[in-house]
Amino acid sequence: MERMNFLFVGVGGQGTLTASDIAAQVSLDLGLEAKKSEVHGFAQRGGVVESHVRWAPQVGSPTSEQGTVDVLVAFELLEAARWADWLRPGGVVVVNTQQIPPMSVSVGDAVYPDRTAILGALNERAGRVVALDGLALAAQAGTVRAVNTVILGALSALLDTPAEVWEQAIVRRVPPHTVEVNRLAFRLGREAAAQG
């Protein structure tokens, strides 16, 4: 696993950018190069957030081309569907099943698609889909704010990388008073991915 293209997507406030920062740090800790690019526009107002992270011995561009992402990491269900065409055929999707209706749904101009339909579409595109209730697992760990750590735990379980490297990167990035909650959230995410 010397070269990996990740795309992290979500809604503002879910910790998508923090998770992508941690993934980039893991690459560096593994002795690889990492580049990332992020777009967060109106993220603080519940807007879409995207961040590309690329791992390799040498990385050129910080962004992947559409159809070349190895792992799509989605913190919200509809965002997984919105970005699915960036995934390479047979790639992996890690998705939090949380549903945050976009403004068009909230004002009645659109309908949030059926969960089963979204997961079905993801399964058609991907070689593997790991869908988990990150919000419930984060709450079990002690705070719903640890959803991104749960998802990182699930992601780490799918890669040929030591769990300790991920945990160390997380510990260095989160506030000191949240370290133990985040360790537990990470482990719950790993266990959920291993079971699913």
C-alpha positions as YAML, in Angstrom:
chain: A
units: angstrom
residues:
- id: 1
  name: MET
  ca: [0.00, 0.00, 0.00]
- id: 2
  name: GLU
  ca: [2.51, 2.58, -1.15]
- id: 3
  name: ARG
  ca: [0.07, 4.73, -3.14]
- id: 4
  name: MET
  ca: [-3.40, 5.72, -1.98]
- id: 5
  name: ASN
  ca: [-5.85, 8.38, -3.04]
- id: 6
  name: PHE
  ca: [-8.44, 9.36, -0.44]
- id: 7
  name: LEU
  ca: [-11.38, 11.72, -0.72]
- id: 8
  name: PHE
  ca: [-12.91, 12.88, 2.57]
- id: 9
  name: VAL
  ca: [-16.36, 14.45, 2.22]
- id: 10
  name: GLY
  ca: [-18.98, 15.68, 4.64]
- id: 11
  name: VAL
  ca: [-20.91, 18.62, 5.97]
- id: 12
  name: GLY
  ca: [-19.40, 21.51, 7.91]
- id: 13
  name: GLY
  ca: [-18.96, 20.74, 11.59]
- id: 14
  name: GLN
  ca: [-18.45, 16.98, 11.25]
- id: 15
  name: GLY
  ca: [-14.66, 17.05, 11.60]
- id: 16
  name: THR
  ca: [-13.98, 16.13, 7.98]
- id: 17
  name: LEU
  ca: [-10.94, 18.40, 7.67]
- id: 18
  name: THR
  ca: [-9.47, 17.27, 10.99]
- id: 19
  name: ALA
  ca: [-9.82, 13.66, 9.84]
- id: 20
  name: SER
  ca: [-8.06, 14.42, 6.56]
- id: 21
  name: ASP
  ca: [-5.26, 16.19, 8.46]
- id: 22
  name: ILE
  ca: [-4.80, 13.07, 10.59]
- id: 23
  name: ALA
  ca: [-4.75, 10.81, 7.51]
- id: 24
  name: ALA
  ca: [-2.05, 12.99, 5.94]
- id: 25
  name: GLN
  ca: [-0.04, 12.81, 9.17]
- id: 26
  name: VAL
  ca: [-0.32, 9.01, 9.18]
- id: 27
  name: SER
  ca: [1.23, 8.94, 5.72]
- id: 28
  name: LEU
  ca: [4.17, 11.02, 6.92]
- id: 29
  name: ASP
  ca: [4.54, 8.83, 9.99]
- id: 30
  name: LEU
  ca: [4.70, 5.80, 7.71]
- id: 31
  name: GLY
  ca: [7.61, 7.37, 5.82]
- id: 32
  name: LEU
  ca: [5.59, 8.33, 2.77]
- id: 33
  name: GLU
  ca: [4.92, 11.72, 1.26]
- id: 34
  name: ALA
  ca: [1.47, 13.25, 1.69]
- id: 35
  name: LYS
  ca: [-0.34, 16.07, -0.03]
- id: 36
  name: LYS
  ca: [-3.82, 17.34, 0.64]
- id: 37
  name: SER
  ca: [-6.21, 19.86, -0.75]
- id: 38
  name: GLU
  ca: [-9.45, 21.05, 0.80]
- id: 39
  name: VAL
  ca: [-12.52, 23.03, -0.11]
- id: 40
  name: HIS
  ca: [-14.78, 24.18, 2.66]
- id: 41
  name: GLY
  ca: [-16.63, 27.24, 1.38]
- id: 42
  name: PHE
  ca: [-19.70, 27.66, 3.59]
- id: 43
  name: ALA
  ca: [-18.71, 24.78, 5.86]
- id: 44
  name: GLN
  ca: [-19.59, 26.64, 9.05]
- id: 45
  name: ARG
  ca: [-23.12, 27.07, 7.72]
- id: 46
  name: GLY
  ca: [-23.64, 23.37, 7.07]
- id: 47
  name: GLY
  ca: [-22.15, 23.43, 3.58]
- id: 48
  name: VAL
  ca: [-20.23, 20.72, 1.79]
- id: 49
  name: VAL
  ca: [-16.63, 19.98, 2.78]
- id: 50
  name: GLU
  ca: [-14.19, 18.01, 0.65]
- id: 51
  name: SER
  ca: [-10.54, 17.15, 1.17]
- id: 52
  name: HIS
  ca: [-8.25, 15.11, -1.03]
- id: 53
  name: VAL
  ca: [-5.37, 13.26, 0.64]
- id: 54
  name: ARG
  ca: [-2.75, 11.44, -1.41]
- id: 55
  name: TRP
  ca: [-0.10, 9.05, -0.09]
- id: 56
  name: ALA
  ca: [2.90, 7.85, -2.10]
- id: 57
  name: PRO
  ca: [6.70, 7.76, -2.02]
- id: 58
  name: GLN
  ca: [6.43, 10.90, -4.16]
- id: 59
  name: VAL
  ca: [3.20, 12.84, -4.66]
- id: 60
  name: GLY
  ca: [2.71, 15.29, -7.49]
- id: 61
  name: SER
  ca: [-0.71, 16.87, -7.47]
- id: 62
  name: PRO
  ca: [-2.56, 17.26, -4.15]
- id: 63
  name: THR
  ca: [-5.84, 16.26, -5.77]
- id: 64
  name: SER
  ca: [-7.01, 13.06, -7.41]
- id: 65
  name: GLU
  ca: [-8.71, 12.96, -10.77]
- id: 66
  name: GLN
  ca: [-12.34, 11.95, -10.94]
- id: 67
  name: GLY
  ca: [-12.62, 8.15, -11.07]
- id: 68
  name: THR
  ca: [-9.22, 7.53, -9.40]
- id: 69
  name: VAL
  ca: [-10.00, 7.74, -5.67]
- id: 70
  name: ASP
  ca: [-9.10, 4.49, -3.88]
- id: 71
  name: VAL
  ca: [-11.07, 5.25, -0.71]
- id: 72
  name: LEU
  ca: [-14.06, 7.56, -0.37]
- id: 73
  name: VAL
  ca: [-14.52, 8.53, 3.28]
- id: 74
  name: ALA
  ca: [-17.95, 10.09, 3.76]
- id: 75
  name: PHE
  ca: [-19.17, 11.57, 7.02]
- id: 76
  name: GLU
  ca: [-22.75, 11.92, 5.75]
- id: 77
  name: LEU
  ca: [-24.79, 9.49, 3.64]
- id: 78
  name: LEU
  ca: [-25.91, 11.81, 0.84]
- id: 79
  name: GLU
  ca: [-22.39, 13.20, 0.47]
- id: 80
  name: ALA
  ca: [-21.19, 9.65, -0.20]
- id: 81
  name: ALA
  ca: [-23.65, 9.42, -3.09]
- id: 82
  name: ARG
  ca: [-22.76, 12.88, -4.38]
- id: 83
  name: TRP
  ca: [-19.06, 12.01, -4.63]
- id: 84
  name: ALA
  ca: [-19.32, 8.34, -5.67]
- id: 85
  name: ASP
  ca: [-18.22, 9.01, -9.25]
- id: 86
  name: TRP
  ca: [-14.82, 10.11, -7.93]
- id: 87
  name: LEU
  ca: [-14.23, 6.55, -6.70]
- id: 88
  name: ARG
  ca: [-12.32, 4.21, -8.95]
- id: 89
  name: PRO
  ca: [-14.30, 1.13, -9.96]
- id: 90
  name: GLY
  ca: [-13.83, -1.43, -7.21]
- id: 91
  name: GLY
  ca: [-12.65, 1.17, -4.70]
- id: 92
  name: VAL
  ca: [-13.68, 1.31, -1.05]
- id: 93
  name: VAL
  ca: [-16.31, 3.48, 0.62]
- id: 94
  name: VAL
  ca: [-16.36, 4.15, 4.35]
- id: 95
  name: VAL
  ca: [-19.61, 5.95, 5.14]
- id: 96
  name: ASN
  ca: [-21.24, 7.29, 8.26]
- id: 97
  name: THR
  ca: [-24.98, 6.63, 7.83]
- id: 98
  name: GLN
  ca: [-25.91, 9.92, 9.48]
- id: 99
  name: GLN
  ca: [-28.34, 11.97, 7.39]
- id: 100
  name: ILE
  ca: [-28.08, 15.77, 7.46]
- id: 101
  name: PRO
  ca: [-30.70, 17.19, 5.09]
- id: 102
  name: PRO
  ca: [-29.31, 19.88, 2.78]
- id: 103
  name: MET
  ca: [-31.05, 23.25, 2.60]
- id: 104
  name: SER
  ca: [-33.04, 22.21, -0.50]
- id: 105
  name: VAL
  ca: [-34.61, 19.38, 1.50]
- id: 106
  name: SER
  ca: [-35.16, 21.55, 4.57]
- id: 107
  name: VAL
  ca: [-37.14, 24.14, 2.60]
- id: 108
  name: GLY
  ca: [-39.17, 21.50, 0.75]
- id: 109
  name: ASP
  ca: [-37.66, 21.91, -2.73]
- id: 110
  name: ALA
  ca: [-36.22, 18.39, -2.73]
- id: 111
  name: VAL
  ca: [-36.55, 15.03, -1.00]
- id: 112
  name: TYR
  ca: [-33.72, 13.24, 0.78]
- id: 113
  name: PRO
  ca: [-33.12, 10.01, -1.17]
- id: 114
  name: ASP
  ca: [-33.93, 6.65, 0.39]
- id: 115
  name: ARG
  ca: [-31.10, 5.22, 2.48]
- id: 116
  name: THR
  ca: [-31.40, 1.80, 0.83]
- id: 117
  name: ALA
  ca: [-31.17, 3.36, -2.63]
- id: 118
  name: ILE
  ca: [-28.05, 5.33, -1.69]
- id: 119
  name: LEU
  ca: [-26.32, 2.27, -0.22]
- id: 120
  name: GLY
  ca: [-27.35, 0.22, -3.27]
- id: 121
  name: ALA
  ca: [-25.79, 2.77, -5.62]
- id: 122
  name: LEU
  ca: [-22.59, 2.81, -3.57]
- id: 123
  name: ASN
  ca: [-22.41, -1.00, -3.64]
- id: 124
  name: GLU
  ca: [-22.74, -0.96, -7.44]
- id: 125
  name: ARG
  ca: [-19.76, 1.37, -7.77]
- id: 126
  name: ALA
  ca: [-17.49, 0.14, -5.00]
- id: 127
  name: GLY
  ca: [-15.72, -3.12, -4.37]
- id: 128
  name: ARG
  ca: [-16.50, -2.73, -0.67]
- id: 129
  name: VAL
  ca: [-18.79, -0.47, 1.33]
- id: 130
  name: VAL
  ca: [-18.44, -0.15, 5.09]
- id: 131
  name: ALA
  ca: [-21.48, 1.71, 6.42]
- id: 132
  name: LEU
  ca: [-21.68, 2.43, 10.12]
- id: 133
  name: ASP
  ca: [-23.62, 4.59, 12.53]
- id: 134
  name: GLY
  ca: [-20.71, 6.79, 13.53]
- id: 135
  name: LEU
  ca: [-22.93, 9.06, 15.61]
- id: 136
  name: ALA
  ca: [-24.11, 6.20, 17.84]
- id: 137
  name: LEU
  ca: [-20.59, 4.83, 18.22]
- id: 138
  name: ALA
  ca: [-19.23, 8.28, 19.09]
- id: 139
  name: ALA
  ca: [-21.97, 8.70, 21.70]
- id: 140
  name: GLN
  ca: [-21.00, 5.29, 23.10]
- id: 141
  name: ALA
  ca: [-17.40, 6.53, 23.37]
- id: 142
  name: GLY
  ca: [-18.52, 9.57, 25.32]
- id: 143
  name: THR
  ca: [-19.22, 12.40, 22.86]
- id: 144
  name: VAL
  ca: [-20.92, 12.76, 19.48]
- id: 145
  name: ARG
  ca: [-18.10, 15.12, 18.55]
- id: 146
  name: ALA
  ca: [-15.86, 12.06, 18.05]
- id: 147
  name: VAL
  ca: [-17.68, 10.88, 14.91]
- id: 148
  name: ASN
  ca: [-14.65, 11.66, 12.78]
- id: 149
  name: THR
  ca: [-12.45, 9.52, 15.03]
- id: 150
  name: VAL
  ca: [-14.91, 6.63, 14.75]
- id: 151
  name: ILE
  ca: [-14.73, 6.89, 10.96]
- id: 152
  name: LEU
  ca: [-10.92, 7.03, 11.06]
- id: 153
  name: GLY
  ca: [-10.98, 3.86, 13.14]
- id: 154
  name: ALA
  ca: [-13.08, 2.14, 10.48]
- id: 155
  name: LEU
  ca: [-10.78, 3.42, 7.73]
- id: 156
  name: SER
  ca: [-7.68, 2.19, 9.54]
- id: 157
  name: ALA
  ca: [-9.14, -1.31, 9.81]
- id: 158
  name: LEU
  ca: [-9.32, -1.51, 6.01]
- id: 159
  name: LEU
  ca: [-5.73, -0.49, 5.34]
- id: 160
  name: ASP
  ca: [-2.47, -2.34, 5.77]
- id: 161
  name: THR
  ca: [-1.22, 0.13, 8.38]
- id: 162
  name: PRO
  ca: [-0.57, -0.28, 12.11]
- id: 163
  name: ALA
  ca: [-3.41, 0.90, 14.34]
- id: 164
  name: GLU
  ca: [-0.84, 2.46, 16.69]
- id: 165
  name: VAL
  ca: [0.29, 4.91, 14.01]
- id: 166
  name: TRP
  ca: [-3.28, 6.13, 13.61]
- id: 167
  name: GLU
  ca: [-3.82, 6.39, 17.34]
- id: 168
  name: GLN
  ca: [-0.62, 8.38, 17.81]
- id: 169
  name: ALA
  ca: [-1.61, 10.82, 15.04]
- id: 170
  name: ILE
  ca: [-5.04, 11.25, 16.62]
- id: 171
  name: VAL
  ca: [-3.60, 11.84, 20.09]
- id: 172
  name: ARG
  ca: [-1.28, 14.54, 18.73]
- id: 173
  name: ARG
  ca: [-4.20, 16.31, 16.99]
- id: 174
  name: VAL
  ca: [-7.06, 16.27, 19.52]
- id: 175
  name: PRO
  ca: [-7.32, 18.42, 22.67]
- id: 176
  name: PRO
  ca: [-5.59, 16.70, 25.64]
- id: 177
  name: HIS
  ca: [-8.80, 16.39, 27.67]
- id: 178
  name: THR
  ca: [-10.42, 14.36, 24.84]
- id: 179
  name: VAL
  ca: [-7.62, 11.84, 24.29]
- id: 180
  name: GLU
  ca: [-9.24, 8.87, 26.06]
- id: 181
  name: VAL
  ca: [-12.66, 9.47, 24.46]
- id: 182
  name: ASN
  ca: [-11.00, 9.63, 21.04]
- id: 183
  name: ARG
  ca: [-8.98, 6.47, 21.69]
- id: 184
  name: LEU
  ca: [-12.21, 4.64, 22.51]
- id: 185
  name: ALA
  ca: [-14.01, 6.13, 19.49]
- id: 186
  name: PHE
  ca: [-11.16, 5.00, 17.23]
- id: 187
  name: ARG
  ca: [-11.29, 1.46, 18.62]
- id: 188
  name: LEU
  ca: [-15.08, 1.26, 18.28]
- id: 189
  name: GLY
  ca: [-14.78, 2.30, 14.64]
- id: 190
  name: ARG
  ca: [-12.11, -0.33, 13.98]
- id: 191
  name: GLU
  ca: [-14.25, -3.03, 15.60]
- id: 192
  name: ALA
  ca: [-17.34, -1.99, 13.61]
- id: 193
  name: ALA
  ca: [-15.43, -2.14, 10.32]
- id: 194
  name: ALA
  ca: [-13.91, -5.51, 11.18]
- id: 195
  name: GLN
  ca: [-17.37, -6.93, 11.90]
- id: 196
  name: GLY
  ca: [-18.99, -5.46, 8.79]
...
